[in-house]
GROMACS .gro file of C-alpha atoms in nm:
model
  305
    1MET     CA    1  -0.033  -0.010   0.016
    2THR     CA    2   0.187   0.397  -0.092
    3GLY     CA    3   0.208   0.639   0.091
    4HIS     CA    4  -0.166   0.838  -0.013
    5ALA     CA    5  -0.297   0.498   0.016
    6GLU     CA    6  -0.215   0.452   0.373
    7SER     CA    7  -0.309   0.816   0.493
    8ARG     CA    8  -0.651   0.763   0.293
    9ALA     CA    9  -0.707   0.487   0.524
   10ALA     CA   10  -0.624   0.606   0.791
   11VAL     CA   11  -0.837   0.944   0.723
   12GLU     CA   12  -1.175   0.696   0.670
   13GLY     CA   13  -1.048   0.481   0.957
   14VAL     CA   14  -1.097   0.803   1.202
   15TRP     CA   15  -1.400   0.919   1.014
   16ARG     CA   16  -1.601   0.543   1.035
   17ARG     CA   17  -1.504   0.653   1.463
   18GLU     CA   18  -1.606   0.965   1.475
   19ALA     CA   19  -1.868   1.084   1.229
   20ALA     CA   20  -2.142   1.018   1.416
   21ARG     CA   21  -2.017   1.232   1.714
   22VAL     CA   22  -1.881   1.502   1.420
   23ILE     CA   23  -2.276   1.517   1.312
   24ALA     CA   24  -2.398   1.538   1.642
   25ARG     CA   25  -2.160   1.748   1.763
   26LEU     CA   26  -2.255   2.006   1.463
   27SER     CA   27  -2.645   1.916   1.463
   28ARG     CA   28  -2.643   2.038   1.833
   29LEU     CA   29  -2.476   2.390   1.697
   30THR     CA   30  -2.672   2.435   1.409
   31ARG     CA   31  -3.044   2.303   1.502
   32ASP     CA   32  -2.988   2.146   1.130
   33VAL     CA   33  -2.873   1.803   1.065
   34GLY     CA   34  -2.875   1.845   0.670
   35LEU     CA   35  -2.702   2.125   0.716
   36ALA     CA   36  -2.461   1.948   0.974
   37GLU     CA   37  -2.349   1.666   0.735
   38GLU     CA   38  -2.256   1.833   0.525
   39LEU     CA   39  -2.062   2.038   0.704
   40ALA     CA   40  -1.917   1.720   0.833
   41GLN     CA   41  -1.843   1.579   0.491
   42ASP     CA   42  -1.645   1.907   0.408
   43ALA     CA   43  -1.446   1.831   0.713
   44LEU     CA   44  -1.362   1.522   0.540
   45VAL     CA   45  -1.250   1.619   0.255
   46ALA     CA   46  -1.043   1.922   0.460
   47ALA     CA   47  -0.874   1.626   0.690
   48LEU     CA   48  -0.768   1.408   0.313
   49GLU     CA   49  -0.591   1.676   0.201
   50THR     CA   50  -0.398   1.820   0.540
   51TRP     CA   51  -0.359   1.508   0.702
   52PRO     CA   52  -0.147   1.251   0.457
   53GLN     CA   53   0.076   1.560   0.507
   54THR     CA   54   0.062   1.694   0.842
   55GLY     CA   55  -0.053   1.363   1.027
   56VAL     CA   56  -0.348   1.260   1.190
   57PRO     CA   57  -0.419   1.478   1.474
   58VAL     CA   58  -0.387   1.358   1.874
   59ASN     CA   59  -0.797   1.454   1.862
   60PRO     CA   60  -0.919   1.397   1.558
   61GLY     CA   61  -1.272   1.419   1.637
   62ALA     CA   62  -1.189   1.746   1.771
   63TRP     CA   63  -1.018   1.818   1.458
   64LEU     CA   64  -1.355   1.768   1.237
   65VAL     CA   65  -1.587   1.893   1.512
   66THR     CA   66  -1.336   2.279   1.490
   67THR     CA   67  -1.312   2.243   1.066
   68GLY     CA   68  -1.689   2.182   1.090
   69LYS     CA   69  -1.746   2.477   1.279
   70ASN     CA   70  -1.493   2.709   1.077
   71ARG     CA   71  -1.709   2.574   0.749
   72ALA     CA   72  -2.016   2.684   0.964
   73LEU     CA   73  -1.863   3.000   1.018
   74ASP     CA   74  -1.803   3.085   0.659
   75ARG     CA   75  -2.105   2.967   0.535
   76LEU     CA   76  -2.305   3.247   0.809
   77ARG     CA   77  -2.022   3.536   0.725
   78LYS     CA   78  -2.115   3.434   0.344
   79ARG     CA   79  -2.530   3.472   0.391
   80LYS     CA   80  -2.493   3.805   0.615
   81LEU     CA   81  -2.733   3.692   0.881
   82VAL     CA   82  -2.836   3.939   1.134
   83ALA     CA   83  -2.501   4.035   1.312
   84ARG     CA   84  -2.705   3.928   1.651
   85LYS     CA   85  -2.779   3.602   1.558
   86HIS     CA   86  -2.424   3.537   1.401
   87GLU     CA   87  -2.280   3.696   1.686
   88ALA     CA   88  -2.439   3.421   1.916
   89LEU     CA   89  -2.386   3.125   1.737
   90GLY     CA   90  -2.049   3.224   1.655
   91ALA     CA   91  -2.007   3.273   1.996
   92GLU     CA   92  -2.033   2.920   2.101
   93MET     CA   93  -1.919   2.804   1.761
   94MET     CA   94  -1.595   2.961   1.870
   95ALA     CA   95  -1.590   2.814   2.224
   96PRO     CA   96  -1.267   2.623   2.296
   97ASP     CA   97  -1.353   2.214   2.241
   98PRO     CA   98  -1.268   2.041   2.546
   99SER     CA   99  -1.000   1.777   2.587
  100PRO     CA  100  -0.987   1.437   2.460
  101ALA     CA  101  -1.009   1.349   2.880
  102ASP     CA  102  -1.287   1.599   2.922
  103GLU     CA  103  -1.475   1.511   2.649
  104ALA     CA  104  -1.484   1.190   2.749
  105MET     CA  105  -1.680   1.283   3.080
  106ASP     CA  106  -1.893   1.550   2.871
  107ASP     CA  107  -2.244   1.468   2.889
  108PHE     CA  108  -2.304   1.649   2.612
  109ILE     CA  109  -2.168   1.459   2.394
  110GLY     CA  110  -2.427   1.118   2.466
  111ASP     CA  111  -2.729   1.341   2.456
  112ASP     CA  112  -2.598   1.446   2.114
  113LEU     CA  113  -2.551   1.102   1.977
  114LEU     CA  114  -2.870   0.960   2.112
  115ARG     CA  115  -3.052   1.303   1.938
  116LEU     CA  116  -2.883   1.220   1.621
  117VAL     CA  117  -2.991   0.835   1.672
  118PHE     CA  118  -3.409   0.922   1.719
  119GLN     CA  119  -3.379   1.231   1.426
  120ALA     CA  120  -3.220   0.966   1.195
  121CYS     CA  121  -3.502   0.701   1.283
  122HIS     CA  122  -3.793   1.056   1.291
  123PRO     CA  123  -4.128   0.836   1.248
  124VAL     CA  124  -4.163   1.203   0.937
  125LEU     CA  125  -3.893   0.938   0.714
  126SER     CA  126  -3.979   0.613   0.542
  127LEU     CA  127  -3.836   0.295   0.641
  128ASP     CA  128  -3.566   0.273   0.382
  129ALA     CA  129  -3.474   0.656   0.431
  130GLN     CA  130  -3.404   0.600   0.786
  131VAL     CA  131  -3.196   0.324   0.694
  132ALA     CA  132  -3.011   0.495   0.490
  133LEU     CA  133  -2.981   0.783   0.707
  134THR     CA  134  -2.856   0.569   1.039
  135LEU     CA  135  -2.541   0.424   0.803
  136ARG     CA  136  -2.475   0.721   0.661
  137MET     CA  137  -2.464   0.943   0.956
  138LEU     CA  138  -2.422   0.748   1.274
  139GLY     CA  139  -2.201   0.428   1.057
  140GLY     CA  140  -2.005   0.714   0.891
  141LEU     CA  141  -2.085   0.481   0.526
  142THR     CA  142  -2.048   0.622   0.199
  143THR     CA  143  -2.318   0.685  -0.059
  144ASP     CA  144  -2.119   0.374  -0.274
  145GLU     CA  145  -2.119   0.180   0.041
  146ILE     CA  146  -2.468   0.144   0.138
  147ALA     CA  147  -2.552   0.088  -0.261
  148SER     CA  148  -2.275  -0.148  -0.262
  149ALA     CA  149  -2.424  -0.311   0.073
  150PHE     CA  150  -2.832  -0.294  -0.037
  151LEU     CA  151  -2.776  -0.404  -0.400
  152ALA     CA  152  -2.866  -0.082  -0.542
  153PRO     CA  153  -2.745   0.211  -0.724
  154SER     CA  154  -2.592   0.504  -0.603
  155PRO     CA  155  -2.785   0.738  -0.710
  156THR     CA  156  -3.124   0.602  -0.568
  157ILE     CA  157  -2.924   0.616  -0.230
  158ALA     CA  158  -2.871   0.922  -0.296
  159GLN     CA  159  -3.156   1.113  -0.415
  160ARG     CA  160  -3.281   0.876  -0.102
  161ILE     CA  161  -3.063   1.070   0.162
  162VAL     CA  162  -3.078   1.417   0.010
  163ARG     CA  163  -3.476   1.380   0.016
  164ALA     CA  164  -3.478   1.219   0.387
  165LYS     CA  165  -3.296   1.496   0.529
  166ARG     CA  166  -3.537   1.760   0.286
  167ARG     CA  167  -3.784   1.605   0.447
  168LEU     CA  168  -3.652   1.678   0.834
  169SER     CA  169  -3.604   2.030   0.761
  170GLU     CA  170  -3.921   2.044   0.569
  171ALA     CA  171  -4.109   1.916   0.883
  172GLN     CA  172  -3.900   2.115   1.105
  173VAL     CA  173  -3.788   1.854   1.321
  174ALA     CA  174  -3.629   1.986   1.601
  175PHE     CA  175  -3.317   1.839   1.758
  176GLU     CA  176  -3.461   1.742   2.110
  177LEU     CA  177  -3.488   1.363   2.288
  178PRO     CA  178  -3.821   1.271   2.276
  179ARG     CA  179  -4.030   1.291   2.617
  180GLY     CA  180  -4.250   1.006   2.860
  181GLU     CA  181  -4.423   0.786   2.646
  182GLU     CA  182  -4.295   0.958   2.323
  183LEU     CA  183  -3.965   0.766   2.366
  184TRP     CA  184  -4.102   0.411   2.404
  185GLY     CA  185  -4.234   0.425   2.079
  186ARG     CA  186  -3.944   0.638   1.926
  187THR     CA  187  -3.725   0.406   2.065
  188GLN     CA  188  -3.869   0.084   1.867
  189ALA     CA  189  -3.816   0.245   1.586
  190VAL     CA  190  -3.451   0.304   1.595
  191LEU     CA  191  -3.395  -0.120   1.776
  192ARG     CA  192  -3.645  -0.142   1.446
  193VAL     CA  193  -3.407   0.007   1.206
  194ILE     CA  194  -3.028  -0.156   1.355
  195TYR     CA  195  -3.185  -0.505   1.324
  196LEU     CA  196  -3.334  -0.472   0.989
  197VAL     CA  197  -3.015  -0.362   0.890
  198PHE     CA  198  -2.809  -0.698   1.050
  199SER     CA  199  -3.088  -0.919   0.894
  200GLU     CA  200  -3.027  -0.789   0.614
  201GLY     CA  201  -2.651  -0.873   0.653
  202TYR     CA  202  -2.719  -1.213   0.837
  203SER     CA  203  -2.943  -1.334   0.573
  204ALA     CA  204  -2.951  -1.144   0.334
  205SER     CA  205  -3.288  -1.120   0.099
  206ALA     CA  206  -3.091  -1.011  -0.223
  207GLY     CA  207  -2.755  -1.112  -0.422
  208GLU     CA  208  -2.524  -1.395  -0.485
  209SER     CA  209  -2.459  -1.415  -0.132
  210LEU     CA  210  -2.660  -1.536   0.215
  211THR     CA  211  -2.508  -1.309   0.421
  212ARG     CA  212  -2.339  -1.006   0.423
  213ALA     CA  213  -2.069  -0.955   0.731
  214GLU     CA  214  -2.029  -0.575   0.653
  215LEU     CA  215  -2.394  -0.497   0.725
  216SER     CA  216  -2.429  -0.741   1.011
  217GLY     CA  217  -2.111  -0.601   1.158
  218GLU     CA  218  -2.233  -0.226   1.117
  219ALA     CA  219  -2.537  -0.269   1.310
  220ILE     CA  220  -2.371  -0.438   1.606
  221ARG     CA  221  -2.143  -0.125   1.642
  222LEU     CA  222  -2.497   0.059   1.628
  223GLY     CA  223  -2.626  -0.177   1.866
  224ARG     CA  224  -2.322  -0.125   2.097
  225LEU     CA  225  -2.404   0.224   2.062
  226LEU     CA  226  -2.753   0.234   2.111
  227ALA     CA  227  -2.659   0.009   2.458
  228GLN     CA  228  -2.409   0.259   2.561
  229LEU     CA  229  -2.630   0.624   2.495
  230LEU     CA  230  -2.970   0.423   2.637
  231PRO     CA  231  -2.925   0.124   2.870
  232GLU     CA  232  -3.252  -0.016   2.859
  233PRO     CA  233  -3.346  -0.391   2.874
  234GLU     CA  234  -3.440  -0.368   2.494
  235SER     CA  235  -3.167  -0.191   2.356
  236ILE     CA  236  -2.955  -0.425   2.529
  237GLY     CA  237  -3.166  -0.732   2.442
  238LEU     CA  238  -3.098  -0.643   2.111
  239LEU     CA  239  -2.759  -0.650   2.110
  240ALA     CA  240  -2.769  -0.960   2.302
  241LEU     CA  241  -2.948  -1.096   2.012
  242MET     CA  242  -2.751  -0.976   1.718
  243LEU     CA  243  -2.400  -1.070   1.927
  244LEU     CA  244  -2.567  -1.450   1.965
  245GLN     CA  245  -2.678  -1.506   1.618
  246GLU     CA  246  -2.356  -1.319   1.443
  247SER     CA  247  -2.188  -1.641   1.700
  248ARG     CA  248  -2.292  -1.866   1.424
  249ARG     CA  249  -2.223  -1.686   1.124
  250GLU     CA  250  -1.871  -1.944   1.045
  251THR     CA  251  -2.096  -2.221   1.032
  252ARG     CA  252  -2.382  -2.118   0.887
  253THR     CA  253  -2.226  -2.178   0.495
  254THR     CA  254  -2.071  -2.449   0.315
  255ALA     CA  255  -1.724  -2.329   0.155
  256GLU     CA  256  -1.914  -2.311  -0.152
  257GLY     CA  257  -2.184  -2.096   0.041
  258ASP     CA  258  -2.500  -2.290   0.085
  259LEU     CA  259  -2.663  -2.263   0.340
  260VAL     CA  260  -2.656  -2.514   0.690
  261LEU     CA  261  -2.903  -2.538   0.932
  262LEU     CA  262  -2.885  -2.510   1.287
  263ASP     CA  263  -2.928  -2.894   1.375
  264ALA     CA  264  -2.637  -2.957   1.126
  265GLN     CA  265  -2.375  -2.691   1.243
  266ASP     CA  266  -2.035  -2.699   1.346
  267ARG     CA  267  -2.079  -2.602   1.725
  268SER     CA  268  -1.769  -2.589   1.836
  269GLN     CA  269  -1.687  -2.389   1.537
  270TRP     CA  270  -1.891  -2.117   1.704
  271ASN     CA  271  -1.769  -1.771   1.850
  272ARG     CA  272  -1.747  -1.782   2.208
  273ALA     CA  273  -1.625  -1.508   2.304
  274LEU     CA  274  -1.980  -1.349   2.146
  275ILE     CA  275  -2.236  -1.628   2.318
  276ALA     CA  276  -1.996  -1.555   2.672
  277GLU     CA  277  -2.113  -1.163   2.568
  278GLY     CA  278  -2.383  -1.184   2.452
  279THR     CA  279  -2.548  -1.439   2.754
  280LYS     CA  280  -2.405  -1.160   3.039
  281LEU     CA  281  -2.605  -0.897   2.844
  282VAL     CA  282  -2.910  -1.089   2.819
  283GLU     CA  283  -2.885  -1.209   3.243
  284ARG     CA  284  -2.848  -0.817   3.243
  285ALA     CA  285  -3.154  -0.706   3.034
  286LEU     CA  286  -3.378  -1.020   3.213
  287VAL     CA  287  -3.307  -0.906   3.579
  288SER     CA  288  -3.484  -0.578   3.526
  289GLY     CA  289  -3.811  -0.718   3.521
  290ARG     CA  290  -3.934  -0.521   3.153
  291ALA     CA  291  -3.818  -0.704   2.911
  292GLY     CA  292  -3.959  -0.698   2.565
  293PRO     CA  293  -3.938  -0.876   2.251
  294TYR     CA  294  -3.572  -0.829   2.156
  295ALA     CA  295  -3.478  -0.947   2.526
  296LEU     CA  296  -3.673  -1.271   2.489
  297GLN     CA  297  -3.573  -1.364   2.177
  298ALA     CA  298  -3.183  -1.344   2.258
  299ALA     CA  299  -3.295  -1.518   2.581
  300ILE     CA  300  -3.434  -1.826   2.403
  301ALA     CA  301  -3.103  -1.796   2.141
  302ALA     CA  302  -2.884  -1.797   2.462
  303VAL     CA  303  -3.061  -2.106   2.580
  304HIS     CA  304  -2.949  -2.262   2.216
  305ALA     CA  305  -2.610  -2.148   2.239
   0.00000   0.00000   0.00000
């Protein structure tokens, strides 16, 4: 791999890890998820241009956020917004970024990420749009990667994402957390989207391959994020269910790609680490006494693990 390719791979790796946090932070500042995603993409382009020469910063996420803030300020100046609004928003954006240690302690980061989760899965969007926006803004996947995963043309996915962001803007969806009874229903929508992504990777509905590891892996990553941000029995149960199912991936198909039924699978080849983690999560979900469908399905899967 050439030096340029290595640098690009490093930037893309950072982006995959930091995209959700960067977009969430910029969304809180701009109150516009679509604009925040554009600013984050601008910051990514700047990183691709700068980091190969300067190296990856110690805190790449903070670098991307700061660059996104600067792009936002540039846009504000170009649009010549009223001075008072400009100064108020500009003052917040120009506030110094916390150190990496402080940022880890900052509850706002978690809250912003959770707000972004609920934005991407907002009920004003179709299910297809929710999936695409979740993978784009929370997963950090490119349009081409999403299109490839779902065997869809890239222009189709691109338009789906554009329309979704426009719909959120037109509906004036506030960048805030749902409260009370609304939280339960909205959380179920988020869980449904994540599990849909996992299921498409675990048992592909189209294409030559029966599975798509990149999709199920991304769903598990999102599931971990949600369980961390919202440690409720069902989010924990969903993560457990995905881990327990994923533990059997290597034994589900033959070398020729044919499906192997559960009873015929070589259990000695199941991933014991994933099973152990999933089982612990099941116990954690069940002890609450508020287990729902995902936690119960995970409990059944644990019995057969």
